[in-house]
Coordinates of C-alpha atoms in Angstrom, one line a residue:
M1229 CA -1.2 11.8 -60.5
T1230 CA -1.7 11.8 -64.3
E1231 CA 0.9 10.3 -66.6
N1232 CA 2.0 13.8 -67.8
K1233 CA 2.4 15.1 -64.2
Q1234 CA 4.4 12.0 -63.3
K1235 CA 6.6 12.6 -66.4
N1236 CA 7.0 16.3 -65.6
S1237 CA 7.8 15.4 -62.0
K1238 CA 10.5 13.0 -63.0
I1239 CA 12.0 15.6 -65.5
I1240 CA 12.0 18.3 -62.8
K1241 CA 13.6 15.8 -60.3
L1242 CA 16.2 14.9 -63.0
I1243 CA 16.9 18.6 -63.6
K1244 CA 17.2 19.3 -59.9
A1245 CA 19.5 16.4 -59.4
F1246 CA 21.8 17.5 -62.2
T1247 CA 21.8 21.2 -61.4
V1248 CA 22.5 20.8 -57.7
A1249 CA 25.2 18.2 -58.3
I1250 CA 27.0 20.3 -60.9
F1251 CA 26.6 23.4 -58.7
V1252 CA 28.2 21.7 -55.7
A1253 CA 31.0 20.1 -57.7
V1254 CA 31.9 23.2 -59.8
N1255 CA 31.7 25.6 -56.8
L1256 CA 33.8 23.6 -54.3
F1257 CA 36.2 21.7 -56.6
L1258 CA 36.8 24.0 -59.5
Y1259 CA 35.7 27.6 -59.1
I1260 CA 37.1 28.3 -55.6
P1261 CA 40.3 26.3 -56.0
I1262 CA 41.1 28.0 -59.3
N1263 CA 40.4 31.4 -57.6
L1264 CA 42.7 30.5 -54.8
Y1265 CA 45.3 29.6 -57.3
E1266 CA 44.9 32.8 -59.2
K1267 CA 45.3 34.9 -56.1
G1268 CA 48.7 33.5 -55.4
K1269 CA 49.8 32.5 -58.9
S1270 CA 52.9 34.7 -58.9
D1271 CA 54.1 32.9 -55.8
L1272 CA 53.7 29.3 -57.0
I1273 CA 56.4 27.2 -58.7
F1274 CA 53.7 25.1 -60.3
S1275 CA 50.9 25.8 -62.8
I1276 CA 47.2 25.1 -62.2
E1277 CA 47.7 21.8 -64.1
T1278 CA 49.1 20.4 -60.9
I1279 CA 46.0 20.7 -58.8
M1280 CA 43.4 20.1 -61.6
P1281 CA 43.5 16.3 -61.8
Y1282 CA 42.9 15.9 -58.0
C1283 CA 40.2 18.5 -58.0
L1284 CA 38.5 17.1 -61.0
H1285 CA 38.5 13.5 -59.6
L1286 CA 36.9 14.8 -56.4
G1287 CA 34.5 17.0 -58.3
V1288 CA 33.3 14.0 -60.4
L1289 CA 32.9 11.8 -57.4
V1290 CA 30.9 14.4 -55.5
F1291 CA 28.8 15.1 -58.6
V1292 CA 27.9 11.4 -59.0
L1293 CA 27.0 11.0 -55.3
M1294 CA 24.9 14.1 -55.2
F1295 CA 23.1 13.3 -58.4
L1296 CA 22.2 9.8 -57.3
S1297 CA 21.2 10.9 -53.8
V1298 CA 18.7 13.5 -55.2
L1299 CA 17.5 11.3 -58.1
F1300 CA 16.9 8.0 -56.3
T1301 CA 15.5 9.0 -52.9
P1302 CA 11.8 9.6 -51.9
Y1303 CA 10.4 13.0 -52.6
A1304 CA 10.6 14.3 -49.0
V1305 CA 14.2 13.1 -48.6
H1306 CA 15.4 14.5 -51.9
K1307 CA 13.8 17.8 -51.1
L1308 CA 15.8 17.9 -47.8
I1309 CA 19.0 16.9 -49.6
Y1310 CA 18.4 19.5 -52.3
A1311 CA 17.7 22.3 -49.8
L1312 CA 20.7 21.4 -47.7
A1313 CA 23.1 21.1 -50.6
L1314 CA 21.9 24.3 -52.3
S1315 CA 21.9 26.4 -49.1
L1316 CA 25.3 25.1 -47.9
T1317 CA 26.9 25.6 -51.3
L1318 CA 25.5 29.2 -51.6
L1319 CA 26.7 29.9 -48.1
S1320 CA 30.1 28.5 -48.9
F1321 CA 30.3 30.7 -52.0
F1322 CA 29.4 33.9 -50.2
H1323 CA 31.5 33.0 -47.2
Y1324 CA 34.5 32.5 -49.5
S1325 CA 33.8 35.8 -51.2
I1326 CA 33.7 37.8 -47.9
S1327 CA 36.5 35.9 -46.2
V1328 CA 38.9 38.1 -48.1
Y1329 CA 37.6 41.1 -46.1
I1330 CA 36.7 39.6 -42.8
D1331 CA 39.2 37.8 -40.5
F1332 CA 36.6 36.2 -38.1
D1333 CA 39.1 36.5 -35.2
G1334 CA 37.7 35.8 -31.8
Y1335 CA 34.8 33.8 -30.5
L1336 CA 32.1 36.4 -30.9
P1337 CA 32.5 36.8 -34.7
Q1338 CA 32.8 33.0 -35.2
I1339 CA 29.6 32.4 -33.1
L1340 CA 27.7 35.0 -35.0
D1341 CA 28.9 33.6 -38.3
F1342 CA 27.8 30.1 -37.3
L1343 CA 24.3 31.4 -36.2
I1344 CA 23.8 33.0 -39.6
W1345 CA 24.6 29.7 -41.2
L1346 CA 22.1 27.9 -39.0
L1347 CA 19.4 30.5 -39.7
V1348 CA 19.9 30.4 -43.5
I1349 CA 19.9 26.5 -43.5
A1350 CA 16.8 26.4 -41.3
I1351 CA 14.9 28.8 -43.6
S1352 CA 15.9 26.8 -46.6
V1353 CA 14.8 23.5 -45.2
I1354 CA 11.5 24.9 -43.9
A1355 CA 10.8 26.5 -47.3
A1356 CA 11.7 23.4 -49.2
M1357 CA 9.6 21.1 -47.0
S1358 CA 6.5 23.2 -46.7
I1359 CA 6.0 25.5 -49.7
D1360 CA 7.1 23.4 -52.6
K1361 CA 3.8 22.0 -53.7
D1362 CA 3.6 23.9 -57.0
R1363 CA 7.4 23.5 -57.7
A1364 CA 7.9 27.3 -57.5
I1365 CA 10.7 27.0 -55.1
S1366 CA 12.3 24.3 -57.2
I1367 CA 12.2 26.4 -60.3
I1368 CA 13.7 29.4 -58.5
C1369 CA 16.4 27.3 -57.0
I1370 CA 17.2 25.6 -60.4
F1371 CA 17.4 29.0 -62.0
L1372 CA 19.6 30.3 -59.3
S1373 CA 22.0 27.4 -59.3
V1374 CA 22.2 27.4 -63.1
A1375 CA 22.9 31.1 -63.2
I1376 CA 25.6 30.9 -60.6
T1377 CA 27.1 27.8 -62.2
L1378 CA 27.2 29.4 -65.6
S1379 CA 28.9 32.6 -64.2
Q1380 CA 31.4 30.4 -62.5
A1381 CA 32.0 28.3 -65.6
I1382 CA 32.6 31.5 -67.6
S1383 CA 35.0 32.7 -64.9
I1384 CA 36.9 29.4 -65.0
F1385 CA 37.1 29.4 -68.8
L1386 CA 38.4 33.0 -68.8
S1387 CA 40.9 32.1 -66.1
L1388 CA 42.2 29.0 -67.9
S1389 CA 42.3 30.8 -71.3
E1390 CA 44.4 33.6 -69.9
N1391 CA 46.9 31.1 -68.4
D1392 CA 49.9 30.4 -70.6
F1393 CA 51.4 27.3 -69.1
S1394 CA 54.5 27.5 -71.2
L1395 CA 57.6 28.8 -69.5
E1396 CA 59.0 32.2 -70.4
K1397 CA 62.8 32.4 -70.6
I1398 CA 63.6 35.7 -68.9
G1399 CA 66.5 37.8 -70.1
N1400 CA 68.5 38.1 -73.3
P1401 CA 69.5 34.6 -74.6
D1402 CA 71.7 36.1 -77.4
V1403 CA 74.9 36.4 -75.4
K1404 CA 78.5 36.0 -76.4
Q1405 CA 80.9 34.5 -74.0
D1406 CA 84.4 35.9 -73.6
Q1407 CA 85.9 32.4 -73.7
N1408 CA 85.0 29.8 -76.3
I1409 CA 83.5 27.4 -73.8
S1410 CA 80.6 25.2 -74.7
H1411 CA 78.8 24.5 -71.4
K1412 CA 75.3 23.4 -70.8
K1413 CA 72.9 25.4 -68.8
T1414 CA 72.2 24.8 -65.1
D1415 CA 70.1 21.8 -64.2
M1416 CA 68.3 23.4 -61.3
I1417 CA 67.5 22.1 -57.9
C1418 CA 68.9 18.7 -58.2
W1419 CA 71.5 16.8 -56.2
D1420 CA 74.0 16.8 -59.2
N1421 CA 74.5 20.5 -58.5
L1422 CA 76.3 19.6 -55.3
Y1423 CA 79.2 17.8 -56.8
P1424 CA 81.1 19.9 -59.5
I1425 CA 84.4 21.6 -58.5
S1426 CA 86.3 23.5 -61.2
K1427 CA 90.0 22.8 -62.0
S1428 CA 90.4 26.5 -62.7
N1429 CA 88.0 29.1 -61.3
N1430 CA 85.7 28.3 -58.4
I1431 CA 83.3 30.7 -56.8
F1432 CA 81.4 29.0 -53.9
Y1433 CA 78.7 31.1 -52.3
F1434 CA 77.4 29.3 -49.2
C1435 CA 74.0 30.6 -48.0
V1436 CA 73.4 29.2 -44.5
D1437 CA 69.8 30.2 -43.8
R1438 CA 69.3 32.5 -40.9
F1439 CA 73.0 32.6 -40.1
D1440 CA 72.8 35.2 -37.4
E1441 CA 76.1 36.8 -36.2
E1442 CA 75.1 35.9 -32.6
F1443 CA 74.8 32.3 -33.6
A1444 CA 78.2 32.3 -35.2
E1445 CA 79.8 33.9 -32.1
E1446 CA 77.9 31.7 -29.6
A1447 CA 79.2 28.6 -31.5
Y1448 CA 82.7 30.0 -31.4
S1449 CA 82.6 30.7 -27.7
K1450 CA 81.7 27.0 -27.1
D1451 CA 84.1 25.5 -29.6
K1452 CA 87.2 27.6 -30.5
H1453 CA 88.1 25.1 -33.2
I1454 CA 84.8 25.3 -35.1
Y1455 CA 86.3 27.6 -37.8
D1456 CA 89.7 26.0 -38.0
E1457 CA 89.3 24.9 -41.6
L1458 CA 88.7 28.5 -42.7
K1459 CA 92.3 29.3 -43.7
G1460 CA 92.6 32.6 -45.5
F1461 CA 89.2 33.7 -44.4
T1462 CA 88.2 37.0 -42.7
W1463 CA 85.2 37.0 -40.4
Y1464 CA 83.3 40.2 -40.7
Q1465 CA 81.4 40.6 -37.4
D1466 CA 79.6 43.8 -38.3
N1467 CA 77.8 42.7 -41.5
I1468 CA 74.2 43.6 -42.4
S1469 CA 72.1 41.7 -44.9
D1470 CA 69.7 43.5 -47.2
Y1471 CA 66.4 41.9 -46.0
G1472 CA 65.0 40.1 -43.0
H1473 CA 63.4 37.2 -44.8
T1474 CA 64.6 34.6 -47.3
F1475 CA 62.3 36.1 -49.9
P1476 CA 63.4 38.4 -51.4
A1477 CA 66.9 38.1 -49.9
V1478 CA 68.0 35.1 -51.9
T1479 CA 67.1 36.6 -55.3
K1480 CA 68.8 39.9 -54.3
M1481 CA 71.9 37.9 -53.2
L1482 CA 72.0 36.2 -56.6
T1483 CA 71.2 39.1 -58.9
G1484 CA 72.0 42.2 -57.0
V1485 CA 68.6 43.6 -58.0
D1486 CA 66.4 45.1 -55.2
W1487 CA 62.8 44.1 -54.6
N1488 CA 60.1 46.7 -55.1
T1489 CA 57.6 45.9 -52.4
E1490 CA 54.8 46.9 -54.7
E1491 CA 55.7 44.0 -57.0
N1492 CA 54.5 40.4 -56.8
R1493 CA 57.0 37.7 -56.9
Y1494 CA 56.8 36.9 -60.7
S1495 CA 57.2 40.6 -61.6
Y1496 CA 60.2 40.8 -59.4
F1497 CA 61.8 37.8 -61.0
K1498 CA 61.1 39.0 -64.4
R1499 CA 62.7 42.4 -63.7
A1500 CA 65.7 41.0 -61.8
Y1501 CA 66.6 38.4 -64.4
S1502 CA 65.9 40.6 -67.4
S1503 CA 68.1 43.3 -66.0
K1504 CA 71.9 43.2 -66.4
N1505 CA 72.7 41.1 -63.3
Y1506 CA 75.6 39.3 -61.8
L1507 CA 74.6 35.8 -62.8
S1508 CA 74.0 36.7 -66.5
E1509 CA 77.3 38.5 -66.6
L1510 CA 79.2 35.6 -65.1
Y1511 CA 77.5 33.3 -67.6
K1512 CA 78.8 35.5 -70.4
K1513 CA 82.3 35.2 -68.9
G1514 CA 82.1 31.4 -69.3
Y1515 CA 81.0 30.4 -65.8
K1516 CA 78.4 27.7 -65.3
I1517 CA 75.7 29.0 -63.0
N1518 CA 75.2 26.2 -60.5
L1519 CA 72.3 26.9 -58.2
F1520 CA 71.2 24.6 -55.3
T1521 CA 68.4 26.2 -53.5
S1522 CA 64.6 25.9 -53.1
P1523 CA 63.0 26.6 -56.4
Y1524 CA 60.7 29.1 -54.8
Y1525 CA 63.5 31.6 -54.4
V1526 CA 64.7 31.6 -58.0
F1527 CA 61.8 31.2 -60.3
S1528 CA 58.0 30.9 -60.7
S1529 CA 55.7 28.6 -62.6
K1530 CA 55.9 31.1 -65.4
S1531 CA 59.6 32.0 -65.8
V1532 CA 63.2 31.0 -65.4
P1533 CA 66.4 32.9 -66.3
Y1534 CA 67.5 32.1 -69.9
Y1535 CA 70.8 30.6 -68.7
V1536 CA 69.0 28.1 -66.5
S1537 CA 67.8 24.7 -67.8
L1538 CA 65.0 22.8 -66.0
G1539 CA 66.5 19.5 -67.0
S1540 CA 66.0 17.2 -69.9
T1541 CA 62.4 18.3 -70.6
E1542 CA 62.0 22.0 -70.2
T1543 CA 58.5 22.0 -68.7
N1544 CA 57.4 23.1 -65.3
N1545 CA 56.1 19.5 -64.8
I1546 CA 59.6 18.5 -63.9
Y1547 CA 59.2 19.9 -60.4
Y1548 CA 56.5 17.6 -59.1
N1549 CA 55.6 13.9 -59.3
S1550 CA 52.2 12.2 -59.0
D1551 CA 52.6 12.2 -55.2
G1552 CA 53.3 15.9 -55.2
Q1553 CA 50.2 16.5 -57.3
K1554 CA 48.1 14.6 -54.9
K1555 CA 49.5 16.5 -51.9
V1556 CA 49.0 19.9 -53.3
G1557 CA 45.6 18.9 -54.6
K1558 CA 44.6 17.9 -51.1
Q1559 CA 46.0 21.1 -49.7
F1560 CA 43.9 23.2 -52.1
I1561 CA 40.8 21.3 -51.1
S1562 CA 41.7 21.9 -47.5
N1563 CA 42.2 25.6 -48.2
T1564 CA 38.8 25.6 -49.9
L1565 CA 37.1 24.2 -46.9
F1566 CA 39.0 26.5 -44.6
N1567 CA 37.7 29.5 -46.6
C1568 CA 34.1 28.1 -47.2
L1569 CA 32.9 26.6 -44.0
P1570 CA 31.8 28.4 -40.9
S1571 CA 34.8 30.0 -39.3
I1572 CA 34.2 28.2 -36.0
F1573 CA 35.4 24.9 -37.8
R1574 CA 38.6 26.4 -39.2
N1575 CA 40.8 24.6 -36.8
S1576 CA 39.7 21.3 -38.3
F1577 CA 41.4 22.1 -41.6
N1578 CA 45.1 22.6 -42.3
M1579 CA 45.2 25.9 -44.0
V1580 CA 48.6 26.5 -45.6
G1581 CA 49.4 29.7 -47.4
L1582 CA 49.7 29.4 -51.2
T1583 CA 53.4 29.9 -50.9
G1584 CA 53.5 26.9 -48.5
C1585 CA 51.9 24.8 -51.1
N1586 CA 55.2 24.8 -53.0
S1587 CA 56.6 22.3 -50.7
Y1588 CA 53.8 19.9 -51.5
A1589 CA 54.3 20.3 -55.2
V1590 CA 58.0 19.7 -55.4
A1591 CA 59.0 16.2 -55.9
D1592 CA 60.8 15.0 -52.7
E1593 CA 64.0 14.0 -54.4
L1594 CA 64.4 17.6 -55.7
R1595 CA 64.0 19.4 -52.3
S1596 CA 67.2 21.0 -51.3
S1597 CA 66.8 22.7 -47.9
D1598 CA 67.4 19.9 -45.4
L1599 CA 71.0 20.2 -44.1
K1600 CA 71.4 16.5 -43.2
R1601 CA 70.4 15.4 -46.7
V1602 CA 72.9 17.7 -48.2
Y1603 CA 75.6 16.4 -45.9
D1604 CA 74.6 12.8 -46.6
H1605 CA 75.1 13.5 -50.4
I1606 CA 78.5 15.0 -50.1
K1607 CA 80.1 13.3 -47.1
D1608 CA 81.7 10.5 -49.1
G1609 CA 83.5 13.1 -51.3
N1610 CA 82.1 12.0 -54.6
F1611 CA 82.9 15.4 -56.1
K1612 CA 83.3 15.8 -59.9
E1613 CA 86.2 17.8 -61.4
T1614 CA 85.2 20.0 -64.3
D1615 CA 87.3 22.0 -66.7
Q1616 CA 84.6 24.7 -66.7
K1617 CA 84.7 27.8 -64.6
L1618 CA 82.0 27.5 -61.9
F1619 CA 79.8 29.6 -59.8
S1620 CA 78.0 27.5 -57.1
F1621 CA 75.3 28.9 -54.9
I1622 CA 74.5 26.3 -52.1
H1623 CA 71.6 27.2 -49.9
T1624 CA 70.6 25.0 -46.9
D1625 CA 68.3 25.3 -43.9
G1626 CA 71.3 26.0 -41.8
C1627 CA 70.3 27.9 -38.7
H1628 CA 66.7 28.4 -39.5
Y1629 CA 65.8 26.1 -36.7
V1630 CA 67.4 23.5 -34.5
Q1631 CA 66.6 20.3 -36.5
Y1632 CA 69.6 18.1 -35.6
N1633 CA 72.1 17.7 -32.8
S1634 CA 75.8 17.2 -33.4
F1635 CA 75.2 13.5 -34.3
W1636 CA 72.5 14.3 -36.8
H1637 CA 69.8 13.1 -34.5
K1638 CA 66.6 14.9 -33.6
P1639 CA 67.4 17.1 -30.6
I1640 CA 65.7 16.7 -27.2
I1641 CA 63.1 19.4 -27.0
F1642 CA 64.6 21.0 -23.9
K1643 CA 68.1 21.1 -25.4
K1644 CA 67.7 23.0 -28.6
S1645 CA 71.0 24.9 -28.6
I1646 CA 71.8 26.7 -31.9
T1647 CA 75.4 25.7 -31.7
P1648 CA 74.9 22.2 -33.3
T1649 CA 73.2 23.8 -36.3
V1650 CA 76.3 26.0 -36.8
K1651 CA 78.6 23.0 -36.5
N1652 CA 76.5 21.0 -38.9
S1653 CA 76.6 23.8 -41.4
M1654 CA 80.3 24.0 -41.1
K1655 CA 80.5 20.2 -41.6
V1656 CA 79.0 20.8 -45.1
I1657 CA 81.3 23.7 -45.9
N1658 CA 84.4 22.0 -44.6
T1659 CA 83.7 19.0 -46.8
Y1660 CA 83.9 21.3 -49.8
I1661 CA 87.0 22.9 -48.4
E1662 CA 88.7 19.5 -48.0
A1663 CA 87.7 18.5 -51.5
M1664 CA 89.1 21.7 -53.0
K1665 CA 92.4 21.2 -51.1
K1666 CA 92.6 17.6 -52.3
I1667 CA 92.1 18.7 -55.9
G1668 CA 94.5 21.6 -55.4
V1669 CA 92.2 24.5 -56.2
Y1670 CA 91.5 25.9 -52.7
D1671 CA 94.2 28.6 -52.8
N1672 CA 92.7 30.2 -55.9
A1673 CA 89.0 29.7 -54.9
T1674 CA 86.7 32.6 -54.0
I1675 CA 84.5 31.5 -51.1
I1676 CA 81.7 33.3 -49.4
I1677 CA 79.9 32.0 -46.3
T1678 CA 77.0 34.0 -45.0
G1679 CA 73.3 33.9 -44.3
D1680 CA 70.4 35.2 -46.3
H1681 CA 69.3 37.1 -43.2
A1682 CA 69.7 37.3 -39.4
N1683 CA 67.4 35.8 -36.8
P1684 CA 64.1 37.7 -37.1
V1685 CA 63.2 37.0 -33.4
D1686 CA 59.7 38.4 -33.9
D1687 CA 58.1 38.6 -37.4
V1688 CA 55.2 40.9 -36.5
K1689 CA 56.9 43.9 -34.9
P1690 CA 59.5 46.5 -35.7
L1691 CA 63.0 45.5 -34.7
D1692 CA 63.8 45.6 -31.0
G1693 CA 67.6 45.1 -31.4
T1694 CA 70.4 44.8 -33.9
R1695 CA 70.2 42.2 -36.7
L1696 CA 73.6 41.2 -37.9
T1697 CA 74.3 38.4 -40.4
A1698 CA 77.5 36.3 -40.2
L1699 CA 79.9 36.8 -43.0
F1700 CA 83.1 34.9 -43.8
V1701 CA 85.1 35.8 -47.0
K1702 CA 88.1 34.2 -48.7
T1703 CA 89.3 35.7 -52.0
S1704 CA 91.5 34.0 -54.5
K1705 CA 94.4 36.0 -53.1
D1706 CA 94.0 34.7 -49.5
S1707 CA 94.7 31.1 -48.7
K1708 CA 97.4 30.6 -46.0
S1709 CA 96.7 32.7 -43.0
D1710 CA 94.6 31.7 -40.0
L1711 CA 91.1 33.1 -39.7
K1712 CA 91.1 36.9 -39.2
I1713 CA 88.4 38.9 -37.5
S1714 CA 87.4 42.3 -38.8
Q1715 CA 85.0 45.0 -37.4
K1716 CA 84.7 46.7 -40.8
Q1717 CA 81.1 48.0 -41.4
V1718 CA 80.2 45.9 -44.3
C1719 CA 76.9 44.7 -45.9
H1720 CA 75.7 42.2 -48.5
D1721 CA 76.0 44.8 -51.2
N1722 CA 79.8 44.5 -50.8
I1723 CA 79.8 40.7 -51.6
W1724 CA 79.4 40.7 -55.4
P1725 CA 82.0 43.5 -56.0
T1726 CA 84.3 41.4 -53.8
I1727 CA 83.7 38.3 -55.8
L1728 CA 84.3 40.1 -59.1
E1729 CA 87.5 41.7 -57.7
S1730 CA 88.7 38.3 -56.6
E1731 CA 88.1 36.8 -60.0
N1732 CA 89.5 39.7 -61.9
I1733 CA 86.3 40.5 -63.6
N1734 CA 85.3 44.1 -64.5
L1735 CA 81.6 44.7 -64.6
N1736 CA 79.7 48.0 -64.6
I1737 CA 76.7 46.8 -62.6
S1738 CA 76.8 48.5 -59.2
T1739 CA 78.4 51.4 -57.5
A1740 CA 78.9 49.3 -54.4
Q1741 CA 82.4 48.9 -53.1
S1742 CA 84.3 45.6 -52.6
I1743 CA 85.1 44.8 -49.0
S1744 CA 88.8 45.7 -49.7
Q1745 CA 87.6 49.2 -50.6
V1746 CA 85.6 49.7 -47.4
T1747 CA 87.6 51.7 -44.9
D1748 CA 87.4 51.4 -41.1
A1749 CA 85.5 54.7 -41.0
D1750 CA 81.8 55.0 -40.0
R1751 CA 79.5 54.5 -43.0
T1752 CA 75.7 54.4 -43.7
R1753 CA 74.0 51.1 -44.5
I1754 CA 70.4 50.2 -45.3
Y1755 CA 68.3 47.3 -44.0
K1756 CA 64.7 46.4 -45.1
W1757 CA 62.6 44.7 -42.4
D1758 CA 59.2 43.4 -43.5
T1759 CA 56.7 42.3 -40.9
Y1760 CA 54.8 39.1 -41.7
E1761 CA 51.2 38.7 -40.4
P1762 CA 49.4 36.1 -42.6
N1763 CA 46.4 35.9 -40.4
K1764 CA 45.7 39.6 -40.8
K1765 CA 46.8 39.6 -44.4
V1766 CA 48.9 42.8 -43.9
M1767 CA 52.5 43.7 -43.7
D1768 CA 54.6 46.8 -42.9
E1769 CA 57.9 47.5 -44.4
Y1770 CA 60.4 49.3 -42.2
T1771 CA 63.5 50.8 -43.8
Y1772 CA 66.4 51.2 -41.3
E1773 CA 69.4 53.4 -41.8
I1774 CA 72.4 52.3 -39.8
I1775 CA 75.0 55.0 -39.3
G1776 CA 78.2 53.7 -37.8
K1777 CA 78.6 50.4 -35.9
G1778 CA 75.7 48.0 -36.5
T1779 CA 76.5 46.3 -33.2
S1780 CA 74.9 49.3 -31.4
F1781 CA 71.1 49.5 -31.8
E1782 CA 71.4 53.2 -31.0
N1783 CA 72.7 53.6 -34.5
W1784 CA 69.6 52.0 -36.1
R1785 CA 66.8 54.4 -37.0
I1786 CA 63.7 54.0 -39.1
V1787 CA 63.7 56.3 -42.1
S1788 CA 60.6 54.9 -43.8
Q1789 CA 57.5 52.9 -43.0
K1790 CA 55.0 51.6 -45.5
H1791 CA 51.8 49.6 -44.9
Y1792 CA 50.6 47.0 -47.4
D1793 CA 47.3 45.1 -47.4
K1794 CA 49.0 41.8 -48.5
F1795 CA 51.3 39.1 -47.2
L1796 CA 55.0 39.5 -47.4
M1797 CA 55.2 36.9 -50.1
D1798 CA 52.1 37.8 -52.2

């Protein structure tokens, strides 16, 4: 081989090593993860900055290994590596592109999918090993990988340039409070939100996740003293929540603004918090808005209500630490491999929906759902008295699943009664009641105990029975009597008017009645039930009209059904 040919051969080998290495790294560790992020951006509480460091580190590592393996191996070996890397990455790219439209459910589609992979790889290897004498295949492959990499780079650049990582404050910040109270905004999703109790006006809104009426009644049948601390409360046993899942139920509970199923999560938040809503109006009245819930249910990576502070540094980085970045970065890579590799290997990777990635991003000390952790923080009674009027929304796992027994130990698998979860939820609430009584503010407090929704039973089908959500209410006018039971036909829309009536606040937000205005006559209530089928990427929304007693399923009828080619939380 002449000196020029050797030189040209080295240059081509260098170009091949660089192009295939950059192609693999960009495709698997930048382009596809960023696309996955973009698809679910409205659902995430973190920005793309969270996953980028981990993806970049892996991408650089793979680039270096791939570059060296092609550059410093014998000609026949590097041809094989090059052919395999190029064909596998191209297959991954196209597999990711079509995975949006094909589910690959069942053995036959997965086997056919795998055979196509084997066929393409075999053709690539044979072509690379036998027809590459004049470098024609190399030039074609270099051109192909460069073209695709450039198009991906442009896509990545446009995606990043369109991302504004600064937080938008939703709503109108130019508000005047009725009272001259200087109060700081809410520090969201931190343990400090558990401790304040006002010396004057307290509104405590306890959201026990999945607090089904059957759960409440089952616990009461087994322990008649479970609700003994609820002096002045009325237990409404025919209550219907607005929705069947935590999203959008919590946001509706907080703001009173209904979700439009056509909206993504970010658009819903923006509309709900920009509208005249109950939280913003309470803030104007001098109440500190004290929220203790999972951040997923109250804001996105792009927006927070104007009356809410994210802490000392108002950046979305406050919600995850370095460990959270690593976890969510790993999960995005796992999601990438799940989408890119042959479907027959999918069980090897932990595919978590983009909404599920929120739990990886949130710093552990800021997570708020675990019932035992909440109890551990408040059981010693380290509550803080404040002169400021207070609205506290405290949302725990509650009855979502049986996580602990009555002694806060993990339950034996065959003894997973729901009753201990109700008792444990009441331990948390009773601790607050005892603290309010000790301070001397219980009589005048407004306290709501309910769930965001009832027990779904089956997420993929229309309802097969009633779905009632437990509701206990004490207004500032009720404090001495024992627990009363009412069969009034009430719903979550009646809660906020009841709170405002209890606090003597007049707001023109909703036409809904307070509970005191609801008569014993039959009435019509609405319930939205959304199926949840992530594997099929579809959902159906059923609107039920309940006329009369909600305790009889004969009174529940579907008045609307809409199909959506998306997840419930997309």
